[in-house]
Amino acid sequence: MSAAANERAAQLLERVRAVVPQLAEEAAASEELRRPTDRAVELVRDSGVFRALLPREYGGDALDLDTFCDVGMTLGEADTSLAWWTTFLVEHNWLFCHFPESFSKSLYADAEPVLAPAAIHGESSCRTVDGGFVLDGRWRWGSGSSHCSWVMVGGDPGGDGGPAPRFFAVPRDQVEIDDVWHVAGMRATASNDVVLHEVFVPEEQSMSLLDAVSGNGRGARLWSDPIFRTPMVPVLMTAASTPIIGQARSVVRRFAEKTAARVRMLGSKPESAKSSIQRRIAEAEAGLQDAERRMRDTIADVMARRGDASMLDRARWALAMTRSVHQARDTIQLVSNASGGSAQFSTDPLQRALRDANVVVGHIAFDADARHELYGRLRVGLSPDSFLV
């Protein structure tokens, strides 16, 4: 990055770090509401994080994937759900910059970021009409549906039943948000269903999803910033993986601090004096370091190769990020196993961290079996069986 971009990145990270303690204070209330509190949203918005991946022409910072990684991990230390809600909305602003310039210019005419969930999967129909498309149906997993002004949904105008090849942008007032997000973990992400009833979407409010996946989307031609030449899947997986790695960092730190002063019921010596606990701390630290190092090494390779990477490279990136997420979950589980019954109280952040981690690893992007199989297929010369690579 240029010196100016490095300065913008440093300033953004400083602002994000400054609000982490306040965001942590909002985590329990956000979980109860099943969406971020208004105060949490205000804190995140005021930090400027939603501008991170927007081009300078749209009032953004035009930063790169390494800064996005730092932002996601830092926010994850406060609250996995809030960090996920935020990083996905940051990524969706990046996606809007791959739409036709006439639309994106109008969208960012006031130089303000847009808050919009994006949902691909569901039971829906999409048909081509004069001047655009008509969408109807229900889309699931709309993370960020609270506080939104637009939504994005996937659709297949060809109607051939294949993976959705386009994204469509729809104003909030033409969309129904169905409040279905009653879950065990990641409760504050507001990942509700998006429902459209025969909604017309102009041609300019659509983009090729497959172009964005390849790293050759419209944004790569419109903007000189390297982030717009980056394939979509590693950007999406950075958004989805960094919050839980950040939370694992927070969990391990709290465990070490708590252990230093803890004596268990009926115990004859402090926990810190037990070799078994010392080993757990070391294992947790090592697991966290492995997850974070693998993530950062992968992002460095993405930034070096971007759209010139082979399909095998892209499958390797996805596999590495998947393994980092599972390692972060396993680290949180290890700490939970060593923390005793008191950690299960609803007032202890550890029980929420573990529930959140178990939901994160269930995301389709982190299906470990599928990611290993996909890499193996490509490694032996077969064609991919997924477009999420």
Short mmCIF file of C-alpha atoms in Angstrom, two decimals:
data_model
loop_
_atom_site.label_atom_id
_atom_site.label_comp_id
_atom_site.label_asym_id
_atom_site.label_seq_id
_atom_site.Cartn_x
_atom_site.Cartn_y
_atom_site.Cartn_z
CA MET A 1 0.00 0.00 0.00
CA SER A 2 0.99 3.61 -0.44
CA ALA A 3 2.08 5.69 2.54
CA ALA A 4 -1.30 7.45 2.49
CA ALA A 5 -3.16 4.13 2.48
CA ASN A 6 -1.00 2.83 5.32
CA GLU A 7 -1.88 5.92 7.32
CA ARG A 8 -5.60 5.46 6.63
CA ALA A 9 -5.33 1.80 7.70
CA ALA A 10 -3.52 2.72 10.93
CA GLN A 11 -6.10 5.37 11.77
CA LEU A 12 -9.01 3.01 11.11
CA LEU A 13 -7.53 0.28 13.30
CA GLU A 14 -6.87 2.79 16.06
CA ARG A 15 -10.53 3.87 15.99
CA VAL A 16 -11.74 0.26 15.94
CA ARG A 17 -9.54 -0.73 18.89
CA ALA A 18 -10.82 2.26 20.83
CA VAL A 19 -14.45 1.04 20.70
CA VAL A 20 -13.79 -2.64 21.49
CA PRO A 21 -14.41 -2.27 25.27
CA GLN A 22 -17.71 -0.46 24.64
CA LEU A 23 -18.80 -3.02 22.05
CA ALA A 24 -18.04 -5.83 24.51
CA GLU A 25 -20.39 -4.13 26.97
CA GLU A 26 -23.18 -4.29 24.37
CA ALA A 27 -22.73 -7.99 23.52
CA ALA A 28 -25.20 -9.48 26.01
CA ALA A 29 -27.90 -6.94 25.17
CA SER A 30 -27.36 -7.50 21.44
CA GLU A 31 -27.76 -11.24 21.91
CA GLU A 32 -31.02 -10.69 23.79
CA LEU A 33 -32.34 -8.44 21.02
CA ARG A 34 -31.11 -10.85 18.31
CA ARG A 35 -29.52 -7.89 16.53
CA PRO A 36 -26.86 -5.33 17.41
CA THR A 37 -28.01 -2.66 19.82
CA ASP A 38 -28.46 0.80 18.35
CA ARG A 39 -25.50 1.95 20.45
CA ALA A 40 -23.30 -0.82 19.01
CA VAL A 41 -24.31 0.16 15.49
CA GLU A 42 -23.55 3.81 16.20
CA LEU A 43 -20.13 2.95 17.63
CA VAL A 44 -19.24 0.83 14.62
CA ARG A 45 -20.55 3.37 12.13
CA ASP A 46 -18.69 6.23 13.80
CA SER A 47 -15.43 4.24 13.62
CA GLY A 48 -15.61 4.52 9.82
CA VAL A 49 -15.23 0.79 9.31
CA PHE A 50 -17.95 0.59 6.64
CA ARG A 51 -15.78 2.78 4.39
CA ALA A 52 -12.81 0.41 4.57
CA LEU A 53 -13.21 -1.29 1.17
CA LEU A 54 -14.91 1.51 -0.74
CA PRO A 55 -12.93 3.42 -3.40
CA ARG A 56 -11.76 6.92 -2.58
CA GLU A 57 -14.15 8.25 -5.23
CA TYR A 58 -17.05 7.02 -3.09
CA GLY A 59 -15.71 8.44 0.15
CA GLY A 60 -13.92 5.22 1.12
CA ASP A 61 -10.47 4.29 2.36
CA ALA A 62 -9.71 1.81 -0.47
CA LEU A 63 -7.86 -0.48 1.93
CA ASP A 64 -6.78 -4.07 1.31
CA LEU A 65 -7.52 -7.53 2.63
CA ASP A 66 -4.85 -7.46 5.33
CA THR A 67 -6.45 -4.43 7.00
CA PHE A 68 -9.88 -6.03 6.63
CA CYS A 69 -8.47 -9.08 8.42
CA ASP A 70 -7.16 -6.92 11.28
CA VAL A 71 -10.51 -5.14 11.57
CA GLY A 72 -12.47 -8.41 11.73
CA MET A 73 -10.19 -9.95 14.36
CA THR A 74 -10.20 -6.80 16.47
CA LEU A 75 -13.99 -6.50 16.42
CA GLY A 76 -14.23 -10.23 17.12
CA GLU A 77 -12.49 -9.71 20.45
CA ALA A 78 -15.55 -7.75 21.58
CA ASP A 79 -18.42 -9.82 20.16
CA THR A 80 -18.38 -12.47 17.43
CA SER A 81 -21.93 -11.68 16.29
CA LEU A 82 -21.38 -7.93 16.08
CA ALA A 83 -18.09 -8.46 14.25
CA TRP A 84 -19.76 -10.83 11.76
CA TRP A 85 -22.63 -8.38 11.23
CA THR A 86 -20.08 -5.64 10.56
CA THR A 87 -17.59 -7.46 8.36
CA PHE A 88 -20.31 -8.82 6.10
CA LEU A 89 -21.76 -5.35 5.62
CA VAL A 90 -18.26 -4.05 4.83
CA GLU A 91 -17.87 -6.80 2.24
CA HIS A 92 -21.27 -6.00 0.76
CA ASN A 93 -20.21 -2.38 0.21
CA TRP A 94 -17.28 -3.83 -1.74
CA LEU A 95 -19.73 -5.93 -3.76
CA PHE A 96 -21.83 -2.88 -4.63
CA CYS A 97 -18.75 -1.49 -6.38
CA HIS A 98 -18.98 -4.34 -8.91
CA PHE A 99 -22.45 -3.20 -10.00
CA PRO A 100 -22.84 -0.94 -13.06
CA GLU A 101 -21.21 2.42 -12.42
CA SER A 102 -24.42 4.33 -13.10
CA PHE A 103 -26.08 2.55 -10.19
CA SER A 104 -23.14 2.59 -7.77
CA LYS A 105 -22.57 6.31 -8.41
CA SER A 106 -26.15 7.06 -7.43
CA LEU A 107 -25.90 4.73 -4.44
CA TYR A 108 -22.85 6.57 -3.07
CA ALA A 109 -23.79 10.05 -4.26
CA ASP A 110 -23.66 11.33 -0.68
CA ALA A 111 -20.39 9.45 0.01
CA GLU A 112 -22.09 7.36 2.71
CA PRO A 113 -21.70 3.56 3.02
CA VAL A 114 -24.76 1.36 2.54
CA LEU A 115 -25.92 -1.27 5.04
CA ALA A 116 -27.28 -4.26 3.14
CA PRO A 117 -27.53 -8.00 3.80
CA ALA A 118 -26.79 -10.35 0.89
CA ALA A 119 -28.54 -13.69 0.55
CA ILE A 120 -28.02 -16.29 -2.17
CA HIS A 121 -29.84 -19.41 -0.98
CA GLY A 122 -33.60 -19.87 -0.88
CA GLU A 123 -36.75 -20.85 -2.69
CA SER A 124 -37.12 -18.19 -5.35
CA SER A 125 -37.70 -17.40 -9.00
CA CYS A 126 -36.10 -14.89 -11.32
CA ARG A 127 -37.32 -14.07 -14.81
CA THR A 128 -36.07 -11.62 -17.42
CA VAL A 129 -38.42 -8.85 -18.57
CA ASP A 130 -37.98 -5.67 -20.60
CA GLY A 131 -35.46 -3.46 -18.82
CA GLY A 132 -34.60 -5.86 -16.02
CA PHE A 133 -35.82 -8.79 -13.96
CA VAL A 134 -38.72 -9.84 -11.74
CA LEU A 135 -37.85 -11.60 -8.48
CA ASP A 136 -40.13 -13.57 -6.23
CA GLY A 137 -39.53 -15.82 -3.25
CA ARG A 138 -37.67 -16.21 0.00
CA TRP A 139 -33.92 -16.01 0.60
CA ARG A 140 -32.30 -17.26 3.79
CA TRP A 141 -29.31 -16.22 5.93
CA GLY A 142 -29.64 -12.45 5.44
CA SER A 143 -26.97 -11.47 7.98
CA GLY A 144 -27.21 -7.75 8.69
CA SER A 145 -30.94 -7.45 8.04
CA SER A 146 -31.35 -5.05 10.95
CA HIS A 147 -30.67 -1.37 10.26
CA CYS A 148 -30.44 -2.04 6.51
CA SER A 149 -31.40 0.34 3.69
CA TRP A 150 -30.88 -2.09 0.77
CA VAL A 151 -30.66 -5.86 0.32
CA MET A 152 -28.89 -8.08 -2.20
CA VAL A 153 -30.28 -11.41 -3.33
CA GLY A 154 -29.01 -14.02 -5.76
CA GLY A 155 -30.95 -15.27 -8.75
CA ASP A 156 -30.63 -17.26 -11.95
CA PRO A 157 -32.30 -15.45 -14.86
CA GLY A 158 -31.75 -18.53 -17.03
CA GLY A 159 -33.92 -20.60 -14.71
CA ASP A 160 -31.74 -23.67 -15.21
CA GLY A 161 -31.52 -24.51 -11.53
CA GLY A 162 -27.77 -23.97 -11.37
CA PRO A 163 -25.88 -21.78 -8.89
CA ALA A 164 -27.15 -18.21 -8.81
CA PRO A 165 -25.13 -16.31 -11.44
CA ARG A 166 -26.27 -12.79 -10.55
CA PHE A 167 -26.75 -10.51 -7.57
CA PHE A 168 -29.64 -8.05 -7.49
CA ALA A 169 -29.90 -4.89 -5.37
CA VAL A 170 -33.34 -4.04 -3.98
CA PRO A 171 -34.35 -1.05 -1.80
CA ARG A 172 -35.47 -1.91 1.73
CA ASP A 173 -39.00 -0.59 1.17
CA GLN A 174 -39.59 -3.25 -1.52
CA VAL A 175 -38.52 -6.10 0.75
CA GLU A 176 -40.07 -7.97 3.66
CA ILE A 177 -37.70 -9.06 6.44
CA ASP A 178 -39.14 -12.15 8.13
CA ASP A 179 -37.90 -12.38 11.72
CA VAL A 180 -36.96 -16.07 11.91
CA TRP A 181 -33.53 -15.84 13.58
CA HIS A 182 -34.10 -17.88 16.76
CA VAL A 183 -30.83 -19.79 17.12
CA ALA A 184 -28.35 -21.11 19.68
CA GLY A 185 -25.41 -18.94 18.65
CA MET A 186 -24.56 -15.87 16.55
CA ARG A 187 -27.90 -14.56 17.74
CA ALA A 188 -27.09 -10.88 17.26
CA THR A 189 -26.38 -11.14 13.53
CA ALA A 190 -30.05 -10.64 12.55
CA SER A 191 -29.62 -13.28 9.83
CA ASN A 192 -33.29 -13.24 8.93
CA ASP A 193 -35.12 -14.30 5.78
CA VAL A 194 -35.55 -11.83 2.92
CA VAL A 195 -38.90 -12.05 1.10
CA LEU A 196 -39.77 -10.45 -2.25
CA HIS A 197 -43.18 -10.49 -3.93
CA GLU A 198 -42.92 -10.05 -7.72
CA VAL A 199 -40.43 -7.18 -7.42
CA PHE A 200 -39.08 -5.56 -10.59
CA VAL A 201 -35.32 -4.90 -10.52
CA PRO A 202 -33.79 -2.73 -13.26
CA GLU A 203 -30.89 -4.18 -15.25
CA GLU A 204 -28.44 -1.67 -13.78
CA GLN A 205 -29.20 -2.98 -10.27
CA SER A 206 -27.69 -6.38 -11.05
CA MET A 207 -24.20 -7.80 -11.42
CA SER A 208 -22.54 -11.02 -12.53
CA LEU A 209 -21.79 -13.10 -9.46
CA LEU A 210 -19.45 -15.38 -11.39
CA ASP A 211 -17.38 -12.44 -12.65
CA ALA A 212 -16.91 -11.28 -9.07
CA VAL A 213 -15.98 -14.81 -7.98
CA SER A 214 -13.23 -14.91 -10.63
CA GLY A 215 -11.69 -11.59 -9.61
CA ASN A 216 -12.59 -10.08 -12.98
CA GLY A 217 -15.75 -8.25 -11.95
CA ARG A 218 -16.73 -4.82 -13.14
CA GLY A 219 -14.99 -3.24 -10.16
CA ALA A 220 -11.64 -4.55 -11.43
CA ARG A 221 -12.12 -2.38 -14.52
CA LEU A 222 -13.62 0.64 -12.79
CA TRP A 223 -11.23 1.05 -9.88
CA SER A 224 -7.45 0.90 -9.66
CA ASP A 225 -7.38 -0.22 -6.01
CA PRO A 226 -6.03 -3.82 -5.72
CA ILE A 227 -8.92 -4.98 -3.53
CA PHE A 228 -11.24 -4.83 -6.58
CA ARG A 229 -9.08 -7.35 -8.47
CA THR A 230 -9.50 -9.85 -5.64
CA PRO A 231 -11.77 -12.89 -6.14
CA MET A 232 -14.97 -12.68 -4.12
CA VAL A 233 -14.68 -15.91 -2.10
CA PRO A 234 -11.52 -14.99 -0.13
CA VAL A 235 -13.04 -11.57 0.60
CA LEU A 236 -16.23 -13.24 1.82
CA MET A 237 -14.29 -15.83 3.85
CA THR A 238 -12.16 -13.12 5.45
CA ALA A 239 -15.38 -11.44 6.56
CA ALA A 240 -16.72 -14.72 7.94
CA SER A 241 -13.57 -16.15 9.54
CA THR A 242 -11.84 -13.25 11.28
CA PRO A 243 -14.55 -12.61 13.93
CA ILE A 244 -14.19 -16.07 15.47
CA ILE A 245 -10.38 -15.91 15.40
CA GLY A 246 -10.59 -12.58 17.22
CA GLN A 247 -12.97 -14.06 19.77
CA ALA A 248 -10.63 -17.00 20.34
CA ARG A 249 -7.89 -14.46 21.05
CA SER A 250 -10.11 -12.83 23.67
CA VAL A 251 -11.11 -16.19 25.19
CA VAL A 252 -7.50 -17.34 25.60
CA ARG A 253 -6.48 -14.03 27.16
CA ARG A 254 -9.35 -14.09 29.66
CA PHE A 255 -8.60 -17.72 30.54
CA ALA A 256 -4.97 -16.94 31.37
CA GLU A 257 -5.96 -13.90 33.43
CA LYS A 258 -8.70 -15.78 35.31
CA THR A 259 -6.47 -18.77 35.99
CA ALA A 260 -3.83 -16.61 37.67
CA ALA A 261 -6.20 -15.88 40.57
CA ARG A 262 -8.48 -18.91 40.58
CA VAL A 263 -8.85 -21.68 43.15
CA ARG A 264 -11.47 -24.32 42.31
CA MET A 265 -13.96 -25.57 44.86
CA LEU A 266 -12.35 -28.17 47.15
CA GLY A 267 -9.01 -27.40 45.53
CA SER A 268 -5.81 -27.50 47.56
CA LYS A 269 -3.76 -25.19 45.36
CA PRO A 270 -4.31 -22.40 42.84
CA GLU A 271 -5.24 -23.42 39.30
CA SER A 272 -2.13 -21.62 38.05
CA ALA A 273 0.06 -24.10 39.95
CA LYS A 274 -1.40 -27.15 38.19
CA SER A 275 0.68 -28.55 35.34
CA SER A 276 -2.51 -29.67 33.57
CA ILE A 277 -3.83 -26.10 33.47
CA GLN A 278 -0.46 -24.77 32.41
CA ARG A 279 -0.54 -27.26 29.54
CA ARG A 280 -4.07 -26.17 28.57
CA ILE A 281 -2.97 -22.54 28.42
CA ALA A 282 0.01 -23.47 26.24
CA GLU A 283 -2.19 -25.59 23.94
CA ALA A 284 -4.73 -22.81 23.64
CA GLU A 285 -2.05 -20.23 22.83
CA ALA A 286 -0.47 -22.54 20.25
CA GLY A 287 -3.82 -23.32 18.61
CA LEU A 288 -4.68 -19.65 18.40
CA GLN A 289 -1.28 -18.80 16.92
CA ASP A 290 -1.69 -21.56 14.31
CA ALA A 291 -5.14 -20.30 13.29
CA GLU A 292 -4.06 -16.67 13.06
CA ARG A 293 -0.77 -17.39 11.27
CA ARG A 294 -2.48 -19.61 8.69
CA MET A 295 -5.07 -16.90 8.10
CA ARG A 296 -2.50 -14.14 7.65
CA ASP A 297 -0.28 -16.26 5.40
CA THR A 298 -3.27 -17.08 3.21
CA ILE A 299 -4.31 -13.45 2.93
CA ALA A 300 -0.76 -12.48 1.97
CA ASP A 301 -0.89 -15.05 -0.84
CA VAL A 302 -4.32 -13.81 -1.98
CA MET A 303 -2.94 -10.27 -2.17
CA ALA A 304 0.08 -11.45 -4.15
CA ARG A 305 -1.91 -13.50 -6.72
CA ARG A 306 -5.49 -12.14 -6.74
CA GLY A 307 -7.34 -12.76 -10.02
CA ASP A 308 -4.28 -14.40 -11.59
CA ALA A 309 -4.47 -17.33 -9.17
CA SER A 310 -5.33 -20.78 -10.46
CA MET A 311 -8.45 -22.62 -9.37
CA LEU A 312 -6.22 -24.87 -7.26
CA ASP A 313 -4.76 -21.80 -5.54
CA ARG A 314 -8.24 -20.55 -4.77
CA ALA A 315 -9.30 -23.93 -3.39
CA ARG A 316 -6.16 -23.94 -1.21
CA TRP A 317 -7.04 -20.48 0.15
CA ALA A 318 -10.56 -21.63 1.03
CA LEU A 319 -9.26 -24.79 2.69
CA ALA A 320 -6.70 -22.86 4.75
CA MET A 321 -9.30 -20.36 5.96
CA THR A 322 -11.66 -23.21 6.81
CA ARG A 323 -8.98 -24.93 8.87
CA SER A 324 -8.25 -21.66 10.69
CA VAL A 325 -11.90 -21.28 11.65
CA HIS A 326 -12.13 -24.86 12.93
CA GLN A 327 -8.89 -24.39 14.86
CA ALA A 328 -10.29 -21.24 16.48
CA ARG A 329 -13.46 -23.13 17.47
CA ASP A 330 -11.38 -25.99 18.87
CA THR A 331 -9.33 -23.52 20.89
CA ILE A 332 -12.46 -22.04 22.42
CA GLN A 333 -13.74 -25.54 23.18
CA LEU A 334 -10.43 -26.44 24.86
CA VAL A 335 -10.68 -23.40 27.12
CA SER A 336 -14.32 -24.19 27.92
CA ASN A 337 -13.40 -27.74 28.91
CA ALA A 338 -10.85 -26.39 31.39
CA SER A 339 -12.99 -23.60 32.83
CA GLY A 340 -15.31 -25.46 35.18
CA GLY A 341 -18.99 -25.00 35.87
CA SER A 342 -18.84 -21.25 36.49
CA ALA A 343 -18.11 -20.63 32.81
CA GLN A 344 -21.58 -21.95 31.92
CA PHE A 345 -23.43 -19.09 33.59
CA SER A 346 -25.17 -16.86 31.08
CA THR A 347 -23.22 -13.90 32.47
CA ASP A 348 -19.90 -15.46 31.45
CA PRO A 349 -18.87 -14.49 27.89
CA LEU A 350 -17.25 -17.91 27.37
CA GLN A 351 -20.53 -19.78 26.99
CA ARG A 352 -21.63 -17.29 24.32
CA ALA A 353 -18.25 -17.55 22.59
CA LEU A 354 -18.57 -21.33 22.33
CA ARG A 355 -22.15 -21.20 21.04
CA ASP A 356 -21.15 -18.59 18.49
CA ALA A 357 -18.14 -20.64 17.38
CA ASN A 358 -20.25 -23.75 16.85
CA VAL A 359 -22.61 -21.81 14.59
CA VAL A 360 -19.78 -20.20 12.61
CA VAL A 361 -18.22 -23.55 11.67
CA GLY A 362 -21.64 -24.60 10.35
CA HIS A 363 -21.52 -21.93 7.62
CA ILE A 364 -21.42 -23.46 4.14
CA ALA A 365 -18.11 -21.71 3.42
CA PHE A 366 -16.47 -23.66 6.27
CA ASP A 367 -17.79 -27.15 5.49
CA ALA A 368 -14.55 -28.99 6.22
CA ASP A 369 -15.51 -32.15 4.30
CA ALA A 370 -16.48 -30.16 1.22
CA ARG A 371 -13.38 -27.95 1.34
CA HIS A 372 -11.00 -30.91 1.66
CA GLU A 373 -12.83 -32.78 -1.10
CA LEU A 374 -12.79 -29.75 -3.42
CA TYR A 375 -9.05 -29.25 -3.00
CA GLY A 376 -8.46 -32.97 -3.49
CA ARG A 377 -10.56 -33.01 -6.69
CA LEU A 378 -8.58 -30.16 -8.19
CA ARG A 379 -5.27 -31.60 -7.01
CA VAL A 380 -5.85 -34.80 -9.00
CA GLY A 381 -7.01 -32.90 -12.09
CA LEU A 382 -10.80 -33.07 -11.79
CA SER A 383 -13.06 -30.07 -12.32
CA PRO A 384 -14.54 -28.21 -9.33
CA ASP A 385 -18.03 -29.14 -8.18
CA SER A 386 -18.72 -25.80 -6.45
CA PHE A 387 -18.68 -22.16 -7.54
CA LEU A 388 -17.80 -21.01 -4.00
CA VAL A 389 -14.07 -21.02 -4.68
#
